[in-house]
mmCIF file of C-alpha atoms and ligand atoms in Angstrom:
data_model
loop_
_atom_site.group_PDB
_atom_site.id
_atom_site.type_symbol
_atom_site.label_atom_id
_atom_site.label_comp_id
_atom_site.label_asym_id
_atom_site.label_seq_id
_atom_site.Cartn_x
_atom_site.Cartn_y
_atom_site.Cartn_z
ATOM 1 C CA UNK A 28 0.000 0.000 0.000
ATOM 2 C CA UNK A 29 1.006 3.698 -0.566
ATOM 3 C CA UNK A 30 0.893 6.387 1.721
ATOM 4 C CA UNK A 31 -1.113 9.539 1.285
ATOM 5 C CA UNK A 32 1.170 11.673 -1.072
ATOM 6 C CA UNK A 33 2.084 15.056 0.163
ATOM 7 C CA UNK A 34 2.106 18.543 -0.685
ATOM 8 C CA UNK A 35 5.054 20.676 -1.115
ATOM 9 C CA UNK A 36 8.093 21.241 -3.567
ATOM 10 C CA UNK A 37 10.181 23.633 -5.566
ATOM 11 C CA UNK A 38 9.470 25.485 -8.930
ATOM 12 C CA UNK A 39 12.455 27.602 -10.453
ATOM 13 C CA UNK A 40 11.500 30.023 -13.370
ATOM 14 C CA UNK A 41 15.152 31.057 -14.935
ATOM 15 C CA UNK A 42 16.529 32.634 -17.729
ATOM 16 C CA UNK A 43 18.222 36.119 -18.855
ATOM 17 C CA UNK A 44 16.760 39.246 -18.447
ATOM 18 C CA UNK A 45 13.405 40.078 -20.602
ATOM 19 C CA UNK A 46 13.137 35.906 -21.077
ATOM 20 C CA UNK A 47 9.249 36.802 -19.343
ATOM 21 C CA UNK A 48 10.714 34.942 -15.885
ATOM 22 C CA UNK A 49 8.341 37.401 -13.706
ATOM 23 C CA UNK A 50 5.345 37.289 -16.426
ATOM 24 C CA UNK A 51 5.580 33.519 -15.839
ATOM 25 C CA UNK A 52 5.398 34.091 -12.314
ATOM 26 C CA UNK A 53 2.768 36.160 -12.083
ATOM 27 C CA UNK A 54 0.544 33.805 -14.683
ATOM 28 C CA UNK A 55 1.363 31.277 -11.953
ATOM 29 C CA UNK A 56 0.547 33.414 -8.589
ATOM 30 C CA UNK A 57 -2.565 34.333 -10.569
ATOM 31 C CA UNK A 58 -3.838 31.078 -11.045
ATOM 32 C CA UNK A 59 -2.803 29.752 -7.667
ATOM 33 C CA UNK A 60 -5.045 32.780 -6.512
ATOM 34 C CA UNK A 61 -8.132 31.400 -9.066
ATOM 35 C CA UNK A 62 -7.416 27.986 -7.553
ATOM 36 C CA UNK A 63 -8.416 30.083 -4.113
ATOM 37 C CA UNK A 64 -4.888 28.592 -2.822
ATOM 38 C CA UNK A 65 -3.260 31.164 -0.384
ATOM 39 C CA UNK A 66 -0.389 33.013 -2.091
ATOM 40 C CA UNK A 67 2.630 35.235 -0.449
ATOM 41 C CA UNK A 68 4.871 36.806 -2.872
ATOM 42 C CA UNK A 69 8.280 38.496 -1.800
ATOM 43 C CA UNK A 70 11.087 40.052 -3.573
ATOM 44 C CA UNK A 71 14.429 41.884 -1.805
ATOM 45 C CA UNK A 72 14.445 45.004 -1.488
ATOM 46 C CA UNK A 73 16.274 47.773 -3.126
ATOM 47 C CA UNK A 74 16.465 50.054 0.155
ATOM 48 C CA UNK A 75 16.812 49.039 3.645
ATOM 49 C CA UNK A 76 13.216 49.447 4.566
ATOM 50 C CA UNK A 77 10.576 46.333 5.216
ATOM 51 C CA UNK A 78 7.163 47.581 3.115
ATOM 52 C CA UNK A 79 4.829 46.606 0.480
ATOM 53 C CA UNK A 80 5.569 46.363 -3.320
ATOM 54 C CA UNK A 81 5.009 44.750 -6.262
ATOM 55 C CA UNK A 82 6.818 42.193 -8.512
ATOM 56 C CA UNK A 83 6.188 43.866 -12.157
ATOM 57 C CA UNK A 84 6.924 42.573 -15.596
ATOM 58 C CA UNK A 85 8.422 44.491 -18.556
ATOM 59 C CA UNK A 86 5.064 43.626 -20.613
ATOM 60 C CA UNK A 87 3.115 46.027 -17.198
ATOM 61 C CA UNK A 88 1.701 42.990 -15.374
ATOM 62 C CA UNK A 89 1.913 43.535 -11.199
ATOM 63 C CA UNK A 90 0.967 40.984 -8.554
ATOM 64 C CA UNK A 91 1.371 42.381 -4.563
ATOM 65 C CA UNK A 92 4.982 41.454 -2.936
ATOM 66 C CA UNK A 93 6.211 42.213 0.283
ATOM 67 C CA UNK A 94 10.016 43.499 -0.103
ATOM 68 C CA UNK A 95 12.520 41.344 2.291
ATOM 69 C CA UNK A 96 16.201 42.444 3.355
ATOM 70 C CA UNK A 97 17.299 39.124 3.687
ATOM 71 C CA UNK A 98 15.975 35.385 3.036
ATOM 72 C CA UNK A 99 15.049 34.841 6.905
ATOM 73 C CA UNK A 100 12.645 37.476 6.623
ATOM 74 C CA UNK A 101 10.740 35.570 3.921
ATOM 75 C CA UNK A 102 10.775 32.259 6.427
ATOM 76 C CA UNK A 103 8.981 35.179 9.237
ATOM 77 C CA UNK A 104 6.718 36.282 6.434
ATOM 78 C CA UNK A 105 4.827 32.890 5.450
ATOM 79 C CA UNK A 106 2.059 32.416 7.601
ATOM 80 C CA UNK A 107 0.978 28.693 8.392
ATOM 81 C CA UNK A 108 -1.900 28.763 6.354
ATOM 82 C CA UNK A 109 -0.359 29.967 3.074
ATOM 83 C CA UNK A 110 -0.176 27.635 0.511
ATOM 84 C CA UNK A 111 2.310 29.229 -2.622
ATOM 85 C CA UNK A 112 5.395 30.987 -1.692
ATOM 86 C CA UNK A 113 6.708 33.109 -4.757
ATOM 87 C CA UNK A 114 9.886 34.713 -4.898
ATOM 88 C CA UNK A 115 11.077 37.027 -7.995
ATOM 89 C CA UNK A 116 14.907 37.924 -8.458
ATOM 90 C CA UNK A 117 15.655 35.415 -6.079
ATOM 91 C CA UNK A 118 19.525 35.840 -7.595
ATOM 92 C CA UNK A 119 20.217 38.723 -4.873
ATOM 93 C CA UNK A 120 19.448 36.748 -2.004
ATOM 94 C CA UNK A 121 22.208 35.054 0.102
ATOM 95 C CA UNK A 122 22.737 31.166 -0.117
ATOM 96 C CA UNK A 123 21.141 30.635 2.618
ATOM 97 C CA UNK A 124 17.656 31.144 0.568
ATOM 98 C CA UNK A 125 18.137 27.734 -0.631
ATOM 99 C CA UNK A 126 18.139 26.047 2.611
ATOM 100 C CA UNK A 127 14.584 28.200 3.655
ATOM 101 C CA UNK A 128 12.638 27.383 0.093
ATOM 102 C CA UNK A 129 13.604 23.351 1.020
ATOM 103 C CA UNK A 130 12.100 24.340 4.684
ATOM 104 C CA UNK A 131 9.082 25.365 3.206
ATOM 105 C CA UNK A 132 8.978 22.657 0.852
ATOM 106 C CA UNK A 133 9.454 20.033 2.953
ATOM 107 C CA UNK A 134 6.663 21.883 4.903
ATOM 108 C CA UNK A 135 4.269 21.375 2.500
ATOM 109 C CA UNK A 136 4.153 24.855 0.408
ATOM 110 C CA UNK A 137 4.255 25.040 -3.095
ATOM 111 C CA UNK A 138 8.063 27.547 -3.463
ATOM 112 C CA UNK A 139 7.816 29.462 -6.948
ATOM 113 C CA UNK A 140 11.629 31.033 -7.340
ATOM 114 C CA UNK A 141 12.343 33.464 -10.444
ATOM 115 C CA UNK A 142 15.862 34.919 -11.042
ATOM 116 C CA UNK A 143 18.534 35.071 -13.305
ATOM 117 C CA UNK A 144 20.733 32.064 -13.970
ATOM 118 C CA UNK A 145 23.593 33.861 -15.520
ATOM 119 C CA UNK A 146 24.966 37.697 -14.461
ATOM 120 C CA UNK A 147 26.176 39.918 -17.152
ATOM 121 C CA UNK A 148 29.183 37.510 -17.723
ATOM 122 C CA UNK A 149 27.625 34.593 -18.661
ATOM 123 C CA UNK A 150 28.103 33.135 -15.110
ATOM 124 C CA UNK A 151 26.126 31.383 -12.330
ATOM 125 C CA UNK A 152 24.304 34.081 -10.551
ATOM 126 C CA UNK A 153 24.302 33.472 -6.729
ATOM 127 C CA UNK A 154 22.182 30.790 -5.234
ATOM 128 C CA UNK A 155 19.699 30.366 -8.830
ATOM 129 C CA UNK A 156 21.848 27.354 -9.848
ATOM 130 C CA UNK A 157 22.110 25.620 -6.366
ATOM 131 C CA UNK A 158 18.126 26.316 -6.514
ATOM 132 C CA UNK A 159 17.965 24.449 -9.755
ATOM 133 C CA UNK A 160 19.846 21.548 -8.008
ATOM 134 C CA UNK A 161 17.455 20.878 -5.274
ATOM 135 C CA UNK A 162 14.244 22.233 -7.723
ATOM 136 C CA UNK A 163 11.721 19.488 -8.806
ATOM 137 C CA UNK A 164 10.803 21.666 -11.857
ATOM 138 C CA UNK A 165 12.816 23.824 -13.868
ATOM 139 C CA UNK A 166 11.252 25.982 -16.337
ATOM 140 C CA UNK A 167 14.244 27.861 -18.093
ATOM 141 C CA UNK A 168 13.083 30.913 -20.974
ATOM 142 C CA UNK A 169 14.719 32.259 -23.641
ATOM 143 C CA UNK A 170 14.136 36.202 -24.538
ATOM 144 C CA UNK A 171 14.682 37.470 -28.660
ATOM 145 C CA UNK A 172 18.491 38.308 -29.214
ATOM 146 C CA UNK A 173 17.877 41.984 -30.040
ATOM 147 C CA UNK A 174 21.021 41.504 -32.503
ATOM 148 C CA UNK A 175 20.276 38.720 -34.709
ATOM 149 C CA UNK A 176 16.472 37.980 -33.636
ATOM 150 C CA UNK A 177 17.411 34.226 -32.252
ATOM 151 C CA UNK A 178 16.688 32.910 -28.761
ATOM 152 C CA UNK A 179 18.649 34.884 -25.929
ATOM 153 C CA UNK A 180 20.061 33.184 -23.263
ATOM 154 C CA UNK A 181 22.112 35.836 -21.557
ATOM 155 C CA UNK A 182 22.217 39.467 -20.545
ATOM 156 C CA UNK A 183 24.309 42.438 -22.146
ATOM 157 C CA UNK A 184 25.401 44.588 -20.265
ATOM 158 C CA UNK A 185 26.376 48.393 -21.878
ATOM 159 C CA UNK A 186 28.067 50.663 -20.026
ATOM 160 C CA UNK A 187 28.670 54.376 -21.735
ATOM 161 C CA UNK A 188 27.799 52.754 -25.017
ATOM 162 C CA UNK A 189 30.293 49.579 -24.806
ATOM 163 C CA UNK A 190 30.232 46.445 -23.481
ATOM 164 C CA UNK A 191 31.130 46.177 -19.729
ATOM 165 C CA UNK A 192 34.302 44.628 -18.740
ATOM 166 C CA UNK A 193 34.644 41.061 -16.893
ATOM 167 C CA UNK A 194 35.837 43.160 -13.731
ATOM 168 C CA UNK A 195 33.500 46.163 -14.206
ATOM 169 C CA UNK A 196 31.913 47.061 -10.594
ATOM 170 C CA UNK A 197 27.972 46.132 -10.060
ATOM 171 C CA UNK A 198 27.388 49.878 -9.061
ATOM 172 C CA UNK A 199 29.182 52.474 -10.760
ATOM 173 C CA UNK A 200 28.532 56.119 -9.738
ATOM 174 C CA UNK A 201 27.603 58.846 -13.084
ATOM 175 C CA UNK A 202 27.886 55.907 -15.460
ATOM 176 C CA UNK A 203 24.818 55.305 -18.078
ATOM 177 C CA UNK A 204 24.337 51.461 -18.301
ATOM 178 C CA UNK A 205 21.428 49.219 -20.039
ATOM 179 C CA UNK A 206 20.957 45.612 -20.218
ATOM 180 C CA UNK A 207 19.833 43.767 -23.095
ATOM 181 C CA UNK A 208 18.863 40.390 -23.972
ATOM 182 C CA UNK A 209 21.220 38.668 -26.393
ATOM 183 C CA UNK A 210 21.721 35.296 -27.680
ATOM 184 C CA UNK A 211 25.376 33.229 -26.742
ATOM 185 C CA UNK A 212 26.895 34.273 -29.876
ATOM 186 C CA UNK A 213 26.501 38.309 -29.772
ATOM 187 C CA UNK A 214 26.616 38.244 -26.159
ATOM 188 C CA UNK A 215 29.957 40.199 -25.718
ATOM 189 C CA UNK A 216 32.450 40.608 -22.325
ATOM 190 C CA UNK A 217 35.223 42.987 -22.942
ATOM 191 C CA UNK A 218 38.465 41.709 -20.937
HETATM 192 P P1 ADP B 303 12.073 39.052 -17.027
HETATM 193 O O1 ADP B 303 11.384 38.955 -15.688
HETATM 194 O O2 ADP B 303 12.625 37.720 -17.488
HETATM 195 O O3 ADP B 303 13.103 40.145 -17.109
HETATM 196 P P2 ADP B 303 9.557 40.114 -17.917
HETATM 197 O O4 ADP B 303 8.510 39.094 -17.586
HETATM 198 O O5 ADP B 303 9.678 41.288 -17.000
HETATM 199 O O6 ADP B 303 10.967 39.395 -18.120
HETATM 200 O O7 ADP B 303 9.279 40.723 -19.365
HETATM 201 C C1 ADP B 303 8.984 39.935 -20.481
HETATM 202 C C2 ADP B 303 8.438 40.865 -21.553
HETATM 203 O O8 ADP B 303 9.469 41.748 -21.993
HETATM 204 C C3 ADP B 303 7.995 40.200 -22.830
HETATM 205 O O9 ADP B 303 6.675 39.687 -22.734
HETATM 206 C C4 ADP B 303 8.083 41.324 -23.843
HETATM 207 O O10 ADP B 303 6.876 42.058 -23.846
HETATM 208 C C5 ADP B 303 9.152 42.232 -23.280
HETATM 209 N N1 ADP B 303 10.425 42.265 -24.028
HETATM 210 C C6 ADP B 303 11.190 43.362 -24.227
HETATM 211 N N2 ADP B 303 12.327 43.070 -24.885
HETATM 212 C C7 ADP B 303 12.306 41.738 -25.128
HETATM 213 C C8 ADP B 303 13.217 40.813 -25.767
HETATM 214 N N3 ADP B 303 14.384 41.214 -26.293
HETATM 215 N N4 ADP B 303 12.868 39.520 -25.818
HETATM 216 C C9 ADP B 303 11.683 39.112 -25.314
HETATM 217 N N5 ADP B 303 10.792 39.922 -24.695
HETATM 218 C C10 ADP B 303 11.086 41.226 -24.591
HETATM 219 ZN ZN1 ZN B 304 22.177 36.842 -31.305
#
């Protein structure tokens, strides 16, 4: 005989930036929400403040967030009750986000993550590919290569017109930067 199966695992949305990662999450918070399934949503915060916010796609869709400063904030934010846990650029959090989404997994909550897989260099981003790892299902996207038109994998980044360097700081004061979605081949890192 079997035993009652049980709720509770991991979903990872990944891809480069514009591949429609938090469009896909919202489709999914949105239908947990039809499904009358309680959702929480979270996403770090730019500032040092705890408040409301939203996760927001490029395309102008917004579900309600609550903006974290670390991952053990999101572990005080789920109630016992909720049901879906969603997280959107879960690349910024620390490593130890990976050991709270299997917590709530293992609790019985459905974990949606979203983030980047690759940074600007073509490189595991944070804790996204541990999260893959430990994931039961992996949904990666591809965005349009705004060079050649093909599927984009990774993320340009431009700084002052030109590609940014391997080393280039993450913040960098009176600069103009952009990111664009680009396939492997026109992807460029200057050196
Ligand atoms: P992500 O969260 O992966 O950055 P979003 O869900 O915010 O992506 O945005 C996806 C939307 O971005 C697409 O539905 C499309 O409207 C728009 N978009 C803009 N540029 C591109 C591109 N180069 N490739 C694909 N979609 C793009
Ligand atoms: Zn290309």
């Amino acid at each position: 005989t079997f035993l009652v199966h049980r709720e509770g695992w991991i979903e990872v949305i990944c891809g480069g930036m514009f591949s429609g990662k938090s469009e896909e999450l919202i489709r999914r918070i949105r239908r947990a929400q039809i499904a009358k399934l309680r959702v929480k949503a979270f996403k770090p915060a730019i500032d040092d403040r705890y408040h409301r916010e939203a996760i927001a796609s490029h395309n102008g869709l917004v579900a309600d967030a609550e903006a974290v400063r670390n991952a053990s904030e999101i572990l005080a934010g789920v109630a016992p009750e909720t049901d879906v846990v969603a997280i959107d650029e879960v690349q910024f959090f620390e490593p130890e986000i990976v050991e709270i989404c299997q917590k709530l997994a293992d609790q019985g909550k459905r974990v949606i993550c979203a983030g980047l897989d690759q940074d600007f260099r073509g490189q595991p981003f944070g804790p996204t590919p541990l999260l893959l790892a430990v994931a039961e299902y992996v949904t990666k996207l591809q965005a349009i290569c705004v060079r050649c038109g093909g599927p984009a994998s990774r993320t340009q980044r431009i700084i002052n017109g030109r590609p940014a360097a391997v080393d280039e700081p993450v913040i960098q004061v009176g600069a103009s930067e952009q990111y664009e979605a680009r396939c492997r081949h026109c992807h460029e890192v200057l050196k």
